[in-house]
CSV table of C-alpha atoms and ligand atoms in Angstrom, one decimal:
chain,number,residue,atom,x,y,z
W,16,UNK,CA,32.4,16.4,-134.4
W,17,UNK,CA,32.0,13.8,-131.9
W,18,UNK,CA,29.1,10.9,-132.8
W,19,UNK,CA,26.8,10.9,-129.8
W,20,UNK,CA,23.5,8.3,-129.0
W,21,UNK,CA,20.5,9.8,-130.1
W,22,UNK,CA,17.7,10.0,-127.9
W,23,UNK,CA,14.9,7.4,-128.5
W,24,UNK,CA,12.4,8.5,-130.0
W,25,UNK,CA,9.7,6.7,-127.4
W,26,UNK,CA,9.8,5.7,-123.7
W,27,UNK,CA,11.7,2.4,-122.3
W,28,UNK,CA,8.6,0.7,-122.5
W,29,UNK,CA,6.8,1.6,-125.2
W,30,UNK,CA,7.0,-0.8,-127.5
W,31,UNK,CA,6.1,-3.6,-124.8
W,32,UNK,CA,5.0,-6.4,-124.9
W,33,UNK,CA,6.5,-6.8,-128.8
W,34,UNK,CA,10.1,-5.8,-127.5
W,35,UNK,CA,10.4,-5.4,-123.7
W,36,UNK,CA,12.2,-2.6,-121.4
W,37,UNK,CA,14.9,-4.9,-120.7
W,38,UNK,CA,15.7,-5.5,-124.4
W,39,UNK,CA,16.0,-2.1,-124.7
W,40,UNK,CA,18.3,-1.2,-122.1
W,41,UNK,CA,20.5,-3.3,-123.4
W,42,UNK,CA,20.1,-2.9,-127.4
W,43,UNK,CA,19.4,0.4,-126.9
W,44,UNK,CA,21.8,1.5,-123.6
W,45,UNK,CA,24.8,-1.3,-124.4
W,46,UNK,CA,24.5,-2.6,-127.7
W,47,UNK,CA,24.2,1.2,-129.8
W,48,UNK,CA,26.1,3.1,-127.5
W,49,UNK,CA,29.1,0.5,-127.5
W,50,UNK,CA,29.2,1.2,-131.5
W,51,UNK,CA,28.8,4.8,-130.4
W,52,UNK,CA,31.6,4.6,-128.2
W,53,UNK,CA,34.2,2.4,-130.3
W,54,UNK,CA,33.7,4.7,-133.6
W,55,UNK,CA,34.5,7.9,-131.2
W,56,UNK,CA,37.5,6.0,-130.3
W,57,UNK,CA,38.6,4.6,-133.8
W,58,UNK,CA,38.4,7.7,-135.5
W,59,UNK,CA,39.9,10.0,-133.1
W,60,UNK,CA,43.3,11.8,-134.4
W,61,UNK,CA,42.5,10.3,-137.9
W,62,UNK,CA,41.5,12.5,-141.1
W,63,UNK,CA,37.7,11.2,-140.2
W,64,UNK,CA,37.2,12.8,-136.8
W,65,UNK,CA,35.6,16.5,-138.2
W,66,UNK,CA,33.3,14.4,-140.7
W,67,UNK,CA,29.8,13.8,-140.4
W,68,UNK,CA,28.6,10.2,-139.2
W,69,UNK,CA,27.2,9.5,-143.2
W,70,UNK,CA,30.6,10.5,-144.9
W,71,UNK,CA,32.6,8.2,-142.3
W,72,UNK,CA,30.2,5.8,-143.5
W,73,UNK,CA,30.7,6.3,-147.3
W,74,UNK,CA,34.1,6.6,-147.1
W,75,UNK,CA,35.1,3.7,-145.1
W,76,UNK,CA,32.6,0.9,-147.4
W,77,UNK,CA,34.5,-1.3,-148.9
W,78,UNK,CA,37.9,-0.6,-147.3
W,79,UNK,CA,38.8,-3.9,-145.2
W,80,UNK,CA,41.8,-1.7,-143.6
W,81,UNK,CA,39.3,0.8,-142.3
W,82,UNK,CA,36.2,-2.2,-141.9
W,83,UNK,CA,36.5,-1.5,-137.5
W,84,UNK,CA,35.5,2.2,-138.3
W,85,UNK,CA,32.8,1.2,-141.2
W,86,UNK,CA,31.7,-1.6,-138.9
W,87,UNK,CA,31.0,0.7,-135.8
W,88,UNK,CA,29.9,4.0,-137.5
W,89,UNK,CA,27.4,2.1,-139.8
W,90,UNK,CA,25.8,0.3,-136.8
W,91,UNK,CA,25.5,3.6,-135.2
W,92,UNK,CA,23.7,4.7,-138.1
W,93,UNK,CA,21.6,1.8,-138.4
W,94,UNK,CA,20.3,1.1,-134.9
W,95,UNK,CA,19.0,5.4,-135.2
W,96,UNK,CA,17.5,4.6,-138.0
W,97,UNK,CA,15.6,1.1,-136.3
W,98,UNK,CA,14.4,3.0,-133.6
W,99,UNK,CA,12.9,5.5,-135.9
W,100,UNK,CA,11.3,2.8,-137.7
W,101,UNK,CA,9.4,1.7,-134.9
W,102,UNK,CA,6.6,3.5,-133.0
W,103,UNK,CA,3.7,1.9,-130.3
W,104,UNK,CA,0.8,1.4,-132.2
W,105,UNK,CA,2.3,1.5,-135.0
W,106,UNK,CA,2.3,-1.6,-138.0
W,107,UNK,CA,-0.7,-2.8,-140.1
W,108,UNK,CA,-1.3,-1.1,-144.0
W,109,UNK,CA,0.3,2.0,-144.6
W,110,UNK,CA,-1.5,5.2,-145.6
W,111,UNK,CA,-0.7,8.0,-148.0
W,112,UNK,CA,2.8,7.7,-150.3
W,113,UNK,CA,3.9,4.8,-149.2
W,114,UNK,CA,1.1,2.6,-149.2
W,115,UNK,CA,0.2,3.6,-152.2
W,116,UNK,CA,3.7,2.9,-154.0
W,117,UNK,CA,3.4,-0.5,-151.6
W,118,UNK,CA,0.1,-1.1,-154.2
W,119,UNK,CA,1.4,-0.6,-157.1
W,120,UNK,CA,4.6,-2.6,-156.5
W,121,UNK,CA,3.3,-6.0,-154.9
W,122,UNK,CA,-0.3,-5.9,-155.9
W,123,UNK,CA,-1.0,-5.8,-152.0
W,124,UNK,CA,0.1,-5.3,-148.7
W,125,UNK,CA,-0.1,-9.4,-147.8
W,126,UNK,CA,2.9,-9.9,-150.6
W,127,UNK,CA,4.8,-6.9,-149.0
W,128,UNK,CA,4.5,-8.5,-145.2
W,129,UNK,CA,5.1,-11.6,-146.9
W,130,UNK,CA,8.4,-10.8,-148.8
W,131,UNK,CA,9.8,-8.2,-146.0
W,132,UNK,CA,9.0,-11.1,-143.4
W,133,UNK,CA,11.1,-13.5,-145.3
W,134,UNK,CA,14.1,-11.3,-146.3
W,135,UNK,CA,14.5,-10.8,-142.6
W,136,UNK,CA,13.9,-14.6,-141.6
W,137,UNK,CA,16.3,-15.8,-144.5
W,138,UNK,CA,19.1,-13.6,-143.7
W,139,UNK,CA,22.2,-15.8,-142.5
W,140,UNK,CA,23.3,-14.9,-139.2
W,141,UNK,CA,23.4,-11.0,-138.0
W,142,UNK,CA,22.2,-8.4,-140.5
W,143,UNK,CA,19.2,-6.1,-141.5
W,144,UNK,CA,16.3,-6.5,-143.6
W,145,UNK,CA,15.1,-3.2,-145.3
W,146,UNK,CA,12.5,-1.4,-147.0
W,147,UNK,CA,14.7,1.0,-149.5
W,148,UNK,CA,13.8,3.1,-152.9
W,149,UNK,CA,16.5,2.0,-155.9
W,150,UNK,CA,16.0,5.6,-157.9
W,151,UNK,CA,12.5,5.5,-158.2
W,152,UNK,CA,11.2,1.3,-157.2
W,153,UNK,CA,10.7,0.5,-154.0
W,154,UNK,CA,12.5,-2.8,-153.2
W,155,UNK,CA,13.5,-4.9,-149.9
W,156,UNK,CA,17.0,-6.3,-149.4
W,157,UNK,CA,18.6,-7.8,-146.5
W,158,UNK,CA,22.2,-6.6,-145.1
W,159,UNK,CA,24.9,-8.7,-143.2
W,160,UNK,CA,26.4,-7.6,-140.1
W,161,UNK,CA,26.8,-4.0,-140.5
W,162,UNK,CA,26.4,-3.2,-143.7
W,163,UNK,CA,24.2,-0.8,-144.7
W,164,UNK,CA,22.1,0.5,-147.9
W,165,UNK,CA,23.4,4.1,-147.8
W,166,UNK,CA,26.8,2.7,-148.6
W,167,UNK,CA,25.4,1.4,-151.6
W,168,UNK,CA,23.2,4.3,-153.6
W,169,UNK,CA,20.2,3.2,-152.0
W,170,UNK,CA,17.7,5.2,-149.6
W,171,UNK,CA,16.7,3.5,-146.8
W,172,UNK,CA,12.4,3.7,-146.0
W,173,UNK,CA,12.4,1.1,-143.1
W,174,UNK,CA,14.3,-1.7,-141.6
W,175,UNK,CA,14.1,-4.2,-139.1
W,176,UNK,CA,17.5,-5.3,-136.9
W,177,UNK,CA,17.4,-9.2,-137.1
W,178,UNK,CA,21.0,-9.4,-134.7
W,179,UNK,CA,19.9,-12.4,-132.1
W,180,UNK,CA,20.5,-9.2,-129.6
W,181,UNK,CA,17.4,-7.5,-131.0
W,182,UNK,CA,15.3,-10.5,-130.2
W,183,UNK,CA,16.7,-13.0,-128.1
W,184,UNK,CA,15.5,-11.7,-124.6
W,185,UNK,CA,12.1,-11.9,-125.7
W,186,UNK,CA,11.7,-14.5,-128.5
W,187,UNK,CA,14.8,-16.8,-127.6
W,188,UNK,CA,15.1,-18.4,-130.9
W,189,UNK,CA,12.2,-17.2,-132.5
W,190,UNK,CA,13.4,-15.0,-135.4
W,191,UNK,CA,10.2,-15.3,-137.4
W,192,UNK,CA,7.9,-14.3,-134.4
W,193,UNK,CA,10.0,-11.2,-133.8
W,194,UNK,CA,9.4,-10.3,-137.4
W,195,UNK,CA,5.8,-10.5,-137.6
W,196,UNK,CA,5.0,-9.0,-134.5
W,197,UNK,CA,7.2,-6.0,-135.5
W,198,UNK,CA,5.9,-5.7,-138.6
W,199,UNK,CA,2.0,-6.4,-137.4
W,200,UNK,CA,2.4,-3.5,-134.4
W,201,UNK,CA,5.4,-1.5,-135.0
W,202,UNK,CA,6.6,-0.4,-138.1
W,203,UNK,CA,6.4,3.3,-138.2
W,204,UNK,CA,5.1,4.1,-141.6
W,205,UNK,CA,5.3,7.6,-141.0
W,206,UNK,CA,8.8,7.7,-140.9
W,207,UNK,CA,9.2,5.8,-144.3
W,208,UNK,CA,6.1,8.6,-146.0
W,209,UNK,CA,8.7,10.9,-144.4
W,210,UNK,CA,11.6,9.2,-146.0
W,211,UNK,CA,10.2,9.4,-149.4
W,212,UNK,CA,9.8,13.1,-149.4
W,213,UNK,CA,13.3,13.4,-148.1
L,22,MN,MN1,21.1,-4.2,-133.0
């Protein structure tokens, strides 16, 4: 089966003014559908090309002769799962599930924002901070480059894409600016209650 771009799951401009149309045309309509593109073309003719996007994934971690094909197919999988974590309107303290396992873990939501801001300002160069549950503790860990939780027993809840590409248009520099405003009017906690009964 061939790995195709998802449709987003909002309009081009949606999530303005926190990330604008033109970031989105190209994170969105360069950026994911260039990974898109080169893990169609890496894994064509090879023993991968009739599995599914997750078992290309798992398969490839770890292997540094297949890291082109783990590289692309896990950014494929990532960037879906960003744009599912985001929503207009979305952000503030979660309800239901996860807001209540967010209690019980950091005391209160402040500590989350706090700890989920800082994984993703402190992580060196490209990667991905993420909300993931380790069996049954919720936890946040950060990701370089393309590396991503599934590959490593973990099940992602949320993340936020800290690649200059995901910001740079519309906070330059400004990493940490990004992040809160994501966090603050974005993050799509639906998904992640969603995620836990998954
Ligand atoms: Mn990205």
């Amino acid at each position: 089966m061939a790995i195709t771009l998802p449709e987003l799951p909002f309009g081009r401009d949606d999530l303005a003014p926190v990330i604008s149309g033109n970031t989105i045309d190209f994170h969105y309509g360069k950026h994911h559908r260039a990974y898109v593109d080169n893990a169609n073309k890496l894994i064509a003719g090879t023993e991968l090309e009739h599995l599914s996007l997750e078992d290309i994934i798992k398969k490839t971690a770890g292997d540094a002769a297949k890291a082109g094909i783990f590289n692309n197919a896990a950014q494929v999988w990532n960037h879906t799962f960003y744009w599912h974590s985001l929503k207009p309107g979305g952000g503030g303290e979660p309800k239901g599930t996860i807001g209540e396992k967010i209690k019980a873990t950091w005391g209160d939501y402040g500590k989350f924002v706090e700890e989920f801001r800082t994984a993703g300002v402190t992580q060196f160069g490209s990667g991905w901070a993420w909300l993931v549950l380790d069996g049954d503790s919720l936890k946040i860990v950060k990701t370089a480059n393309a590396d991503t939780p599934i590959a490593h027993g973990l099940k992602p809840l949320l993340t936020i894409d800290v690649w200059e590409h995901a910001y740079y248009l519309d906070y330059q520099n400004r990493r940490p600016d990004y992040l809160t405003a994501v966090i603050e009017k974005l993050l799509n906690w639906d998904f992640a209650n969603e995620n836990l009964q998954r």
